[in-house]
Amino acid sequence: MPRGRYSFHDTHDHTPIGTEHFHCATGPSGWRYTAQTTTPTGDHAGSVDLTIDDLGRPIRLELHASAWRVRAAALDGVTWVRTDPTGEHAQEGNASAHAFTGASPAFLIATARLLRLAPGGPSTRVRLVSFQPPVLAPLTVDQSWSLITRTAHSTDSGSLPVDNFLVVDLATGEQHDVHIAGDVVLTAPGIELEDLETPPSTFS
């Protein structure tokens, strides 16, 4: 069960944004990721709890940030409830999308699992609903994912494949690389893996 810490920084000037202390695990029915996020000064900033099934579909998502809360799942596309800081005005939403995305590296792993791309194969378009801190307002985004290379790396526990994805924002044309090993993001824009206590898990 991988456990570790990611750091977040601004992609323009590399200003530290915060950290995410996580652990995740694969199982016979899917994969679960839980994490606590903190500010650069160490104050609590929120949490992430994401469960996907064996096909990569989000069966449960709960996010907290700055007193905002989102609960969501794949239902008639994707469906969510977003609660304001006072707890008085919950808002329901639904979109014809495949899954969710946001600031956490968990969403990159979940999207890669959902798409199951072949190295060197064609790109695949995916529609996601994004929830970004601090207010977790929903935003529908369209992306294109390609698996450029899959490289085997030797570890103490055997060979570990590292996937290099090219992700393109179809609204802006902005593109970036994402490197994933099993269920751990090695590098992505604004994300660095700072500490990993146990090796990544591999999906069957």
CSV table of N, CA and C in Angstrom, one decimal, residues 86-157:
chain,number,residue,atom,x,y,z
A,86,THR,N,-21.4,27.4,4.9
A,86,THR,CA,-22.4,27.4,6.0
A,86,THR,C,-23.2,26.1,6.1
A,87,GLY,N,-23.1,25.3,5.1
A,87,GLY,CA,-23.9,24.0,5.1
A,87,GLY,C,-25.4,24.2,4.8
A,88,GLU,N,-25.8,25.4,4.4
A,88,GLU,CA,-27.2,25.7,4.2
A,88,GLU,C,-27.7,25.5,2.8
A,89,HIS,N,-26.8,25.6,1.8
A,89,HIS,CA,-27.2,25.7,0.4
A,89,HIS,C,-26.4,24.7,-0.4
A,90,ALA,N,-26.8,23.4,-0.3
A,90,ALA,CA,-26.2,22.4,-1.1
A,90,ALA,C,-26.7,22.5,-2.5
A,91,GLN,N,-25.8,22.3,-3.5
A,91,GLN,CA,-26.1,22.4,-4.9
A,91,GLN,C,-25.8,21.1,-5.6
A,92,GLU,N,-26.8,20.6,-6.3
A,92,GLU,CA,-26.6,19.3,-7.0
A,92,GLU,C,-26.2,19.7,-8.5
A,93,GLY,N,-25.4,18.8,-9.1
A,93,GLY,CA,-25.0,19.0,-10.4
A,93,GLY,C,-24.8,17.6,-11.1
A,94,ASN,N,-24.9,17.7,-12.5
A,94,ASN,CA,-24.8,16.5,-13.3
A,94,ASN,C,-24.2,16.9,-14.6
A,95,ALA,N,-23.4,16.1,-15.2
A,95,ALA,CA,-22.8,16.4,-16.5
A,95,ALA,C,-22.5,15.1,-17.3
A,96,SER,N,-22.6,15.2,-18.6
A,96,SER,CA,-22.3,14.1,-19.5
A,96,SER,C,-20.8,14.0,-19.6
A,97,ALA,N,-20.1,13.5,-18.6
A,97,ALA,CA,-18.7,13.4,-18.6
A,97,ALA,C,-18.3,12.0,-18.1
A,98,HIS,N,-17.0,11.7,-18.3
A,98,HIS,CA,-16.5,10.3,-18.0
A,98,HIS,C,-16.1,10.2,-16.5
A,99,ALA,N,-15.5,11.2,-16.0
A,99,ALA,CA,-15.0,11.1,-14.6
A,99,ALA,C,-14.7,12.5,-14.1
A,100,PHE,N,-13.9,12.6,-13.0
A,100,PHE,CA,-13.6,13.9,-12.4
A,100,PHE,C,-12.1,14.1,-12.4
A,101,THR,N,-11.7,15.4,-12.2
A,101,THR,CA,-10.3,15.8,-12.1
A,101,THR,C,-10.2,16.9,-11.1
A,102,GLY,N,-9.0,17.3,-10.7
A,102,GLY,CA,-8.8,18.3,-9.8
A,102,GLY,C,-7.3,18.4,-9.5
A,103,ALA,N,-7.0,19.0,-8.3
A,103,ALA,CA,-5.6,19.3,-8.0
A,103,ALA,C,-4.8,18.1,-7.6
A,104,SER,N,-5.5,17.1,-7.0
A,104,SER,CA,-4.8,15.9,-6.5
A,104,SER,C,-4.2,15.0,-7.6
A,105,PRO,N,-3.0,14.4,-7.4
A,105,PRO,CA,-2.5,13.5,-8.3
A,105,PRO,C,-3.4,12.2,-8.5
A,106,ALA,N,-4.3,12.0,-7.5
A,106,ALA,CA,-5.2,10.9,-7.6
A,106,ALA,C,-6.0,10.9,-8.9
A,107,PHE,N,-6.3,12.0,-9.4
A,107,PHE,CA,-7.2,12.1,-10.6
A,107,PHE,C,-6.4,11.8,-11.8
A,108,LEU,N,-5.1,12.0,-11.8
A,108,LEU,CA,-4.3,11.6,-13.0
A,108,LEU,C,-4.2,10.1,-13.1
A,109,ILE,N,-4.0,9.5,-11.9
A,109,ILE,CA,-3.9,8.0,-11.9
A,109,ILE,C,-5.3,7.4,-12.3
A,110,ALA,N,-6.4,8.0,-11.8
A,110,ALA,CA,-7.7,7.5,-12.1
A,110,ALA,C,-8.0,7.6,-13.6
A,111,THR,N,-7.7,8.8,-14.2
A,111,THR,CA,-7.9,9.0,-15.6
A,111,THR,C,-7.1,8.0,-16.5
A,112,ALA,N,-5.8,7.8,-16.1
A,112,ALA,CA,-5.0,6.9,-16.9
A,112,ALA,C,-5.6,5.5,-16.8
A,113,ARG,N,-6.1,5.1,-15.6
A,113,ARG,CA,-6.7,3.8,-15.4
A,113,ARG,C,-8.0,3.7,-16.2
A,114,LEU,N,-8.8,4.7,-16.3
A,114,LEU,CA,-10.0,4.7,-17.0
A,114,LEU,C,-9.7,4.5,-18.5
A,115,LEU,N,-8.7,5.2,-19.1
A,115,LEU,CA,-8.5,5.2,-20.5
A,115,LEU,C,-7.7,3.9,-21.0
A,116,ARG,N,-6.8,3.4,-20.2
A,116,ARG,CA,-6.1,2.2,-20.5
A,116,ARG,C,-5.5,2.2,-21.9
A,117,LEU,N,-4.6,3.2,-22.1
A,117,LEU,CA,-4.1,3.5,-23.4
A,117,LEU,C,-2.9,2.5,-23.7
A,118,ALA,N,-2.7,2.3,-25.0
A,118,ALA,CA,-1.5,1.4,-25.4
A,118,ALA,C,-0.4,2.3,-25.8
A,119,PRO,N,0.9,2.0,-25.4
A,119,PRO,CA,2.0,2.8,-25.8
A,119,PRO,C,2.1,3.0,-27.3
A,120,GLY,N,2.3,4.3,-27.7
A,120,GLY,CA,2.4,4.6,-29.1
A,120,GLY,C,1.1,4.6,-29.9
A,121,GLY,N,0.0,4.3,-29.2
A,121,GLY,CA,-1.3,4.3,-29.8
A,121,GLY,C,-1.9,5.6,-30.0
A,122,PRO,N,-3.1,5.7,-30.6
A,122,PRO,CA,-3.8,7.0,-30.9
A,122,PRO,C,-4.2,7.7,-29.6
A,123,SER,N,-4.3,9.0,-29.6
A,123,SER,CA,-4.8,9.8,-28.5
A,123,SER,C,-6.3,9.5,-28.3
A,124,THR,N,-6.7,9.7,-27.1
A,124,THR,CA,-8.1,9.5,-26.7
A,124,THR,C,-8.7,10.8,-26.0
A,125,ARG,N,-9.8,11.2,-26.4
A,125,ARG,CA,-10.5,12.4,-25.9
A,125,ARG,C,-11.3,12.0,-24.6
A,126,VAL,N,-11.2,12.7,-23.6
A,126,VAL,CA,-12.0,12.5,-22.4
A,126,VAL,C,-12.6,13.8,-21.8
A,127,ARG,N,-13.8,13.7,-21.4
A,127,ARG,CA,-14.5,14.9,-20.8
A,127,ARG,C,-14.5,14.6,-19.3
A,128,LEU,N,-14.1,15.6,-18.5
A,128,LEU,CA,-14.0,15.5,-17.1
A,128,LEU,C,-14.6,16.7,-16.4
A,129,VAL,N,-15.1,16.5,-15.2
A,129,VAL,CA,-15.6,17.6,-14.4
A,129,VAL,C,-14.5,17.9,-13.3
A,130,SER,N,-14.0,19.1,-13.4
A,130,SER,CA,-12.9,19.5,-12.5
A,130,SER,C,-13.4,20.3,-11.3
A,131,PHE,N,-12.8,19.9,-10.1
A,131,PHE,CA,-13.1,20.6,-8.8
A,131,PHE,C,-11.7,21.1,-8.3
A,132,GLN,N,-11.5,22.4,-8.4
A,132,GLN,CA,-10.2,22.9,-7.9
A,132,GLN,C,-10.4,23.7,-6.6
A,133,PRO,N,-9.5,23.5,-5.7
A,133,PRO,CA,-9.5,24.3,-4.5
A,133,PRO,C,-9.2,25.8,-4.8
A,134,PRO,N,-9.6,26.7,-4.0
A,134,PRO,CA,-10.2,26.5,-2.7
A,134,PRO,C,-11.7,26.4,-2.6
A,135,VAL,N,-12.5,26.7,-3.7
A,135,VAL,CA,-13.9,26.7,-3.6
A,135,VAL,C,-14.6,25.5,-4.2
A,136,LEU,N,-13.8,24.6,-4.9
A,136,LEU,CA,-14.3,23.4,-5.5
A,136,LEU,C,-15.5,23.6,-6.5
A,137,ALA,N,-15.5,24.7,-7.2
A,137,ALA,CA,-16.5,25.0,-8.2
A,137,ALA,C,-16.4,24.1,-9.4
A,138,PRO,N,-17.5,23.4,-9.9
A,138,PRO,CA,-17.3,22.5,-11.0
A,138,PRO,C,-17.1,23.2,-12.3
A,139,LEU,N,-16.2,22.6,-13.1
A,139,LEU,CA,-15.9,23.1,-14.4
A,139,LEU,C,-15.7,21.9,-15.3
A,140,THR,N,-16.4,21.8,-16.4
A,140,THR,CA,-16.2,20.7,-17.4
A,140,THR,C,-15.1,21.0,-18.3
A,141,VAL,N,-14.2,20.1,-18.4
A,141,VAL,CA,-13.0,20.3,-19.3
A,141,VAL,C,-12.9,19.1,-20.2
A,142,ASP,N,-12.3,19.4,-21.4
A,142,ASP,CA,-12.1,18.3,-22.4
A,142,ASP,C,-10.6,18.2,-22.6
A,143,GLN,N,-10.1,16.9,-22.5
A,143,GLN,CA,-8.7,16.7,-22.6
A,143,GLN,C,-8.4,15.6,-23.7
A,144,SER,N,-7.2,15.6,-24.2
A,144,SER,CA,-6.7,14.5,-25.0
A,144,SER,C,-5.5,13.8,-24.3
A,145,TRP,N,-5.6,12.5,-24.2
A,145,TRP,CA,-4.5,11.7,-23.6
A,145,TRP,C,-3.9,10.8,-24.6
A,146,SER,N,-2.5,10.8,-24.5
A,146,SER,CA,-1.8,9.8,-25.3
A,146,SER,C,-0.7,9.2,-24.4
A,147,LEU,N,-0.5,7.9,-24.6
A,147,LEU,CA,0.6,7.2,-23.9
A,147,LEU,C,1.8,7.1,-24.8
A,148,ILE,N,2.7,8.0,-24.6
A,148,ILE,CA,3.9,8.1,-25.5
A,148,ILE,C,4.8,6.9,-25.4
A,149,THR,N,5.2,6.6,-24.2
A,149,THR,CA,6.2,5.5,-23.9
A,149,THR,C,5.8,4.8,-22.6
A,150,ARG,N,6.2,3.5,-22.6
A,150,ARG,CA,6.2,2.7,-21.3
A,150,ARG,C,7.6,2.1,-21.2
A,151,THR,N,8.3,2.5,-20.1
A,151,THR,CA,9.6,2.1,-19.9
A,151,THR,C,9.7,1.2,-18.6
A,152,ALA,N,10.4,0.1,-18.7
A,152,ALA,CA,10.6,-0.8,-17.5
A,152,ALA,C,11.8,-0.3,-16.7
A,153,HIS,N,11.6,-0.1,-15.4
A,153,HIS,CA,12.7,0.2,-14.5
A,153,HIS,C,12.8,-0.9,-13.5
A,154,SER,N,14.1,-1.2,-13.2
A,154,SER,CA,14.4,-2.3,-12.2
A,154,SER,C,14.3,-1.7,-10.8
A,155,THR,N,13.6,-2.5,-9.9
A,155,THR,CA,13.5,-2.1,-8.5
A,155,THR,C,13.9,-3.4,-7.7
A,156,ASP,N,13.9,-3.2,-6.4
A,156,ASP,CA,14.2,-4.3,-5.5
A,156,ASP,C,13.1,-5.3,-5.5
A,157,SER,N,11.9,-4.9,-5.9
A,157,SER,CA,10.8,-5.9,-5.9
A,157,SER,C,10.5,-6.3,-7.3
